[in-house]
mmCIF file with all atom_site columns, C-alpha atoms and ligand atoms in Angstrom:
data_model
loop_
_atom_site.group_PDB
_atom_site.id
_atom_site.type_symbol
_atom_site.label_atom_id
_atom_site.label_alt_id
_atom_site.label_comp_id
_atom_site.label_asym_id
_atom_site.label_entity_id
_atom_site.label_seq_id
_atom_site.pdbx_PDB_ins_code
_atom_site.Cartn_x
_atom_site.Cartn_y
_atom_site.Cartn_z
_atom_site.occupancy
_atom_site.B_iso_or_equiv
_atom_site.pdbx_formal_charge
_atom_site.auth_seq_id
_atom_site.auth_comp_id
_atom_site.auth_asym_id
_atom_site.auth_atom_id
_atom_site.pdbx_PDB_model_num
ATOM   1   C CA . UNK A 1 1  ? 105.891 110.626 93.371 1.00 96.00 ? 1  UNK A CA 1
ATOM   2   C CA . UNK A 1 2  ? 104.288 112.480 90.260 1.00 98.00 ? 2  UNK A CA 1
ATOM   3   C CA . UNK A 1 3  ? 104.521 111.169 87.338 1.00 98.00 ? 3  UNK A CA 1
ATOM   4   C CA . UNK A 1 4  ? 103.130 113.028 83.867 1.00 98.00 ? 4  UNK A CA 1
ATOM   5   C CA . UNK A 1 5  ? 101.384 109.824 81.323 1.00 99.00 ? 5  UNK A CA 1
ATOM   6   C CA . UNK A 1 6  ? 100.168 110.545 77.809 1.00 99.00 ? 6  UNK A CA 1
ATOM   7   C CA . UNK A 1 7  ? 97.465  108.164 76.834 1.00 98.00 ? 7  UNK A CA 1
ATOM   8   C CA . UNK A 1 8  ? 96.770  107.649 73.388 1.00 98.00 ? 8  UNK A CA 1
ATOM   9   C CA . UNK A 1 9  ? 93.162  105.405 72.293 1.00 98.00 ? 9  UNK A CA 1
ATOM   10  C CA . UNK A 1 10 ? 93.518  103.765 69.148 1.00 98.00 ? 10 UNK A CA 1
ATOM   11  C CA . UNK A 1 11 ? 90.239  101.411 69.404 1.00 97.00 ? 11 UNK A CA 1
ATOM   12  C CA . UNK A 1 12 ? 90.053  98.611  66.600 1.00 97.00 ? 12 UNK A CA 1
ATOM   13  C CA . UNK A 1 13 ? 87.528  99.248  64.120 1.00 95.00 ? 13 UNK A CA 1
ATOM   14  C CA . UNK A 1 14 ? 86.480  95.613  64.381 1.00 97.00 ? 14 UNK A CA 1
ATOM   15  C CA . UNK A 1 15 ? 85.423  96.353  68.209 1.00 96.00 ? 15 UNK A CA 1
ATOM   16  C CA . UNK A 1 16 ? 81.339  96.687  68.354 1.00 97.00 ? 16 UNK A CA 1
ATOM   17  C CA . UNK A 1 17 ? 80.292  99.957  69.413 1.00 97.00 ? 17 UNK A CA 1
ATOM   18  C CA . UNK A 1 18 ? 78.376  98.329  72.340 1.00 98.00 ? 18 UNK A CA 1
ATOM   19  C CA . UNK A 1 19 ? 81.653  96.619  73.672 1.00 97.00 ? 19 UNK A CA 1
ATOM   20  C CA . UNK A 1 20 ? 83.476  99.683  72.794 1.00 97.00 ? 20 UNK A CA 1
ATOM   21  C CA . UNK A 1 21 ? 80.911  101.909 74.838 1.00 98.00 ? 21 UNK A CA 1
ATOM   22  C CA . UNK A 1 22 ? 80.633  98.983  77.667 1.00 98.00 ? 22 UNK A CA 1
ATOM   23  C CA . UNK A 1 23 ? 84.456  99.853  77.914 1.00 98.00 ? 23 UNK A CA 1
ATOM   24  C CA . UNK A 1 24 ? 84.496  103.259 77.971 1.00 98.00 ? 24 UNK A CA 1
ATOM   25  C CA . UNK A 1 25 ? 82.050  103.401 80.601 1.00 98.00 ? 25 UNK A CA 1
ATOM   26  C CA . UNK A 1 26 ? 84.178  101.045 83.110 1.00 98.00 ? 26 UNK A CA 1
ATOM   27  C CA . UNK A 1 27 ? 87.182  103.324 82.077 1.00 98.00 ? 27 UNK A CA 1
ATOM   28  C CA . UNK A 1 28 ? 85.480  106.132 83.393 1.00 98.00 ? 28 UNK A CA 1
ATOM   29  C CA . UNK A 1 29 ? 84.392  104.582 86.600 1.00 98.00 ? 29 UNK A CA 1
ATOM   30  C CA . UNK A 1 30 ? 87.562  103.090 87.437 1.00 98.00 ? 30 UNK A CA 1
ATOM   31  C CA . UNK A 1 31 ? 89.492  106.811 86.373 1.00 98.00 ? 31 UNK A CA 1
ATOM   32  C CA . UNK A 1 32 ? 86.533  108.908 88.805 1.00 98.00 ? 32 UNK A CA 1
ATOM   33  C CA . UNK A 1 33 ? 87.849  106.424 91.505 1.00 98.00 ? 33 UNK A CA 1
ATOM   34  C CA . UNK A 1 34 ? 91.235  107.051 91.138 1.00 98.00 ? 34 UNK A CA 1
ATOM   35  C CA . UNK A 1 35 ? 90.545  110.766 90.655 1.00 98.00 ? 35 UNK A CA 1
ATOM   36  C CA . UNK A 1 36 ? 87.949  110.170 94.090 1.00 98.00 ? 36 UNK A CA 1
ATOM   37  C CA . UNK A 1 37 ? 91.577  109.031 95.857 1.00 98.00 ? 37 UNK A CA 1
ATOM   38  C CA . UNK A 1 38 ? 93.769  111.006 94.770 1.00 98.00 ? 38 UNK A CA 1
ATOM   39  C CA . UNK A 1 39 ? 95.953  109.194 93.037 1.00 98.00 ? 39 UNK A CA 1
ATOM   40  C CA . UNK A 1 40 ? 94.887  110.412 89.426 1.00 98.00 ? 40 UNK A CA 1
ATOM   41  C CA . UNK A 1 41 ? 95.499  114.465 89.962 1.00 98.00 ? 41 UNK A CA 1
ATOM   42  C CA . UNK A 1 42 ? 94.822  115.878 86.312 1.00 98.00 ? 42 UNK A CA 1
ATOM   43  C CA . UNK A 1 43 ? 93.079  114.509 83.163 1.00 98.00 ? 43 UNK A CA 1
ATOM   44  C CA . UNK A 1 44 ? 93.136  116.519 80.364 1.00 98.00 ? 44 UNK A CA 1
ATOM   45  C CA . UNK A 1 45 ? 92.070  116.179 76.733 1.00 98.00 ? 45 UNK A CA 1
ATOM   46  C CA . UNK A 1 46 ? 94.527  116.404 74.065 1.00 98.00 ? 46 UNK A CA 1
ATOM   47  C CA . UNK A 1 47 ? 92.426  118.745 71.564 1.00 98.00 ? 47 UNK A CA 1
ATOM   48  C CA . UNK A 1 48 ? 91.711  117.069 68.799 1.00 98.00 ? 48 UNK A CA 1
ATOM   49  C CA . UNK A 1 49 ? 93.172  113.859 69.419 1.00 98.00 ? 49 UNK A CA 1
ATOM   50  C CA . UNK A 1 50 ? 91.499  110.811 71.164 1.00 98.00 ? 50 UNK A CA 1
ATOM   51  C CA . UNK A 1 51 ? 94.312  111.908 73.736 1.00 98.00 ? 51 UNK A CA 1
ATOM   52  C CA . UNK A 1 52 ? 94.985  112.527 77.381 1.00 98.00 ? 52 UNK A CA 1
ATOM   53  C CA . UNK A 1 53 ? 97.604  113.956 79.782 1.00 98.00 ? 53 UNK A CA 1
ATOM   54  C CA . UNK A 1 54 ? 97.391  112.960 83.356 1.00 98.00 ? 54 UNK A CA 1
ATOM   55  C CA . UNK A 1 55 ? 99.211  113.449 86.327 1.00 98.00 ? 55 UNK A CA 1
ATOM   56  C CA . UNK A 1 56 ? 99.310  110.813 88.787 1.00 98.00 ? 56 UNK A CA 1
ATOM   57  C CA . UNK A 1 57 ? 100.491 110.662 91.930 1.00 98.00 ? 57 UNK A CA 1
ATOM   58  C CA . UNK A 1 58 ? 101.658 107.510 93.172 1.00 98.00 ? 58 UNK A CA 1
ATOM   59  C CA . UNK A 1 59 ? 104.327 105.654 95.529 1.00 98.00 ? 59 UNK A CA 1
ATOM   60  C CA . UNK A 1 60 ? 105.925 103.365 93.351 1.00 98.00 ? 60 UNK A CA 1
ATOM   61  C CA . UNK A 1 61 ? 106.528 102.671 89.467 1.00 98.00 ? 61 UNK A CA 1
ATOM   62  C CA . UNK A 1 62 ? 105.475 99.575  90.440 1.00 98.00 ? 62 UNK A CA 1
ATOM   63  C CA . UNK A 1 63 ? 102.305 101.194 91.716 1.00 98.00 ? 63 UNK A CA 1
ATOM   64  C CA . UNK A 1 64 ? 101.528 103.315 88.583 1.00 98.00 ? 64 UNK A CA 1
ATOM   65  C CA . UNK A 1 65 ? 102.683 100.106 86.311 1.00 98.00 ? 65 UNK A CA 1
ATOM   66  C CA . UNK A 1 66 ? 99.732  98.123  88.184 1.00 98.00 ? 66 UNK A CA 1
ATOM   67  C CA . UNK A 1 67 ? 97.396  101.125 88.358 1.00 98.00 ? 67 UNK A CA 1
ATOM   68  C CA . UNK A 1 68 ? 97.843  101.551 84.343 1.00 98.00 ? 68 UNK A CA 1
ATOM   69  C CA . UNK A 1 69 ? 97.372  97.796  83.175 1.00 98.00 ? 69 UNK A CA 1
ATOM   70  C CA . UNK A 1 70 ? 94.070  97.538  85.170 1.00 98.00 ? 70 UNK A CA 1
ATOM   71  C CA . UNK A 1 71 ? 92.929  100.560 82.825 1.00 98.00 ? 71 UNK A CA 1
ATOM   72  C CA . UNK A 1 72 ? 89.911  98.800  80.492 1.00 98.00 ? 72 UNK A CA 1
ATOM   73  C CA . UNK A 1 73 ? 90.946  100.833 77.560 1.00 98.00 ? 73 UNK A CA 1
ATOM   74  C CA . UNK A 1 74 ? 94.510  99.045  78.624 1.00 98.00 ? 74 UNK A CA 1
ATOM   75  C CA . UNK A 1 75 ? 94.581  96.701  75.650 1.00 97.00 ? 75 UNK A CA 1
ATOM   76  C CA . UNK A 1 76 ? 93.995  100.334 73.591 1.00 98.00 ? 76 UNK A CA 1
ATOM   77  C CA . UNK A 1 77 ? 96.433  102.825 74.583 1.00 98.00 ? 77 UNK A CA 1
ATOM   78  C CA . UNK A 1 78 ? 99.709  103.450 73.834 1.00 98.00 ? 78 UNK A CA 1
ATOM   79  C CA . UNK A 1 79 ? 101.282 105.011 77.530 1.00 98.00 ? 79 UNK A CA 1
ATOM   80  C CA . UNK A 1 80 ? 104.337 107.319 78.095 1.00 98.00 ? 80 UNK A CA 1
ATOM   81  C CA . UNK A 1 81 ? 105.162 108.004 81.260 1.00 98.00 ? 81 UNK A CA 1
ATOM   82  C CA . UNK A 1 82 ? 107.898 110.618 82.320 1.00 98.00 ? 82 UNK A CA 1
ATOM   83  C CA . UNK A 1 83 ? 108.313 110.807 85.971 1.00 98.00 ? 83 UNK A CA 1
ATOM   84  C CA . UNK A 1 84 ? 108.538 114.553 87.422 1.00 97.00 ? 84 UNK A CA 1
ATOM   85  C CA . UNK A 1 85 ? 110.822 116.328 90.423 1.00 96.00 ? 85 UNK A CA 1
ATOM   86  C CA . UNK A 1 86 ? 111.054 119.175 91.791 1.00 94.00 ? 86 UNK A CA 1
ATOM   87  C CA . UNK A 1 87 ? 111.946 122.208 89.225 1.00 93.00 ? 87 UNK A CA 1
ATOM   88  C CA . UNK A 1 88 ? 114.757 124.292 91.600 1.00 94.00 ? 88 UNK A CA 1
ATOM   89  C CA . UNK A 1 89 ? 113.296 127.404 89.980 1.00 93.00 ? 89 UNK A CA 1
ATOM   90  C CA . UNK A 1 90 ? 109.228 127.328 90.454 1.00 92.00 ? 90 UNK A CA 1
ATOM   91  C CA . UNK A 1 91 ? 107.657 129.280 92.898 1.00 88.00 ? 91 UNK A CA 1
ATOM   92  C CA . UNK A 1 92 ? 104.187 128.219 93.292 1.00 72.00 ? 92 UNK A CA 1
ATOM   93  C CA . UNK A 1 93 ? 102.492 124.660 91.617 1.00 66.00 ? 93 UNK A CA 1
ATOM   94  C CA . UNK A 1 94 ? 99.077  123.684 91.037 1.00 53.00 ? 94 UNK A CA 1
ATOM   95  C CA . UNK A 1 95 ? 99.777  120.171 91.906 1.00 54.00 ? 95 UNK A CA 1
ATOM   96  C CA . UNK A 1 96 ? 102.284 119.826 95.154 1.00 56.00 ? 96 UNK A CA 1
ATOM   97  C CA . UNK A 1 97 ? 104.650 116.739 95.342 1.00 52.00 ? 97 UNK A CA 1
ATOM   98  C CA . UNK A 1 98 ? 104.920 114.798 98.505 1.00 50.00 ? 98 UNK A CA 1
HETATM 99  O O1 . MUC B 2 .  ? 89.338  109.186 77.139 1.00 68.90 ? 1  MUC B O1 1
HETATM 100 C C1 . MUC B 2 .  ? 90.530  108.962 77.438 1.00 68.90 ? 1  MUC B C1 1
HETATM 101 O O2 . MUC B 2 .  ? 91.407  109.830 77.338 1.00 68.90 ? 1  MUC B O2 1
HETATM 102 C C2 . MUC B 2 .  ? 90.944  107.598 77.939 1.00 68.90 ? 1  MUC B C2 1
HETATM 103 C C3 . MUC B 2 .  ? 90.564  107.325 79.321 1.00 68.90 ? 1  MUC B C3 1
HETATM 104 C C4 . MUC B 2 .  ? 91.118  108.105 80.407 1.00 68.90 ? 1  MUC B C4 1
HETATM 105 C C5 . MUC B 2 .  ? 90.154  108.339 81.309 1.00 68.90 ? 1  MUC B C5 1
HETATM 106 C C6 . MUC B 2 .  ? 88.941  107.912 80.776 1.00 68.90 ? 1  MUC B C6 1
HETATM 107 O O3 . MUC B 2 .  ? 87.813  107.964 81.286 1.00 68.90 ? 1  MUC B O3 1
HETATM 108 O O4 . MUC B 2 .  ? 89.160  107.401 79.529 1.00 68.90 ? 1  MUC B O4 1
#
């Protein structure tokens, strides 16, 4: 199942910049993992906002729900998740659903 998720950072300004870099830095390990498996299919930067979209594709909600609270930037983000299908009218898709 593909689902679309906007992730939006809003880091406290009362977070050290060493914690806030120590977090970043497992965020990106755990996301190149994900990305490694397949499971996280696009990341994209919103420009100019401390913003992503990503496409995930997962079994579950229940598998995307986990997947998403174990992000370290978790406690950060404000997530919106729309869940795709099929459009009856594409042709071709960079991404290809199950
Ligand atoms: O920077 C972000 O958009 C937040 C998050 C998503 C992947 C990652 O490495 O950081």
């Amino acid at each position: 199942m593909l689902y679309l998720v906007r992730m939006d950072v809003k880091l406290p300004a009362t977070l050290a910049p060493a914690e806030a870099d120590a977090i970043k830095a497992r965020e990106k390990a755990y996301s190149q993992g994900l990305q490694r498996e397949g499971r996280w299919r696009h990341l994209w930067r919103v420009v100019g906002e401390y913003a992503n979209y990503s496409v995930f594709d997962v079994e579950s909600n229940d598998e995307l729900h986990t997947l998403l609270s174990q992000l370290p930037l978790f406690p950060y983000m404000q997530i919106q998740v729309t869940p795709l299908a099929q459009h009856p009218s594409a042709i071709a898709s960079a991404i290809t659903a199950n």
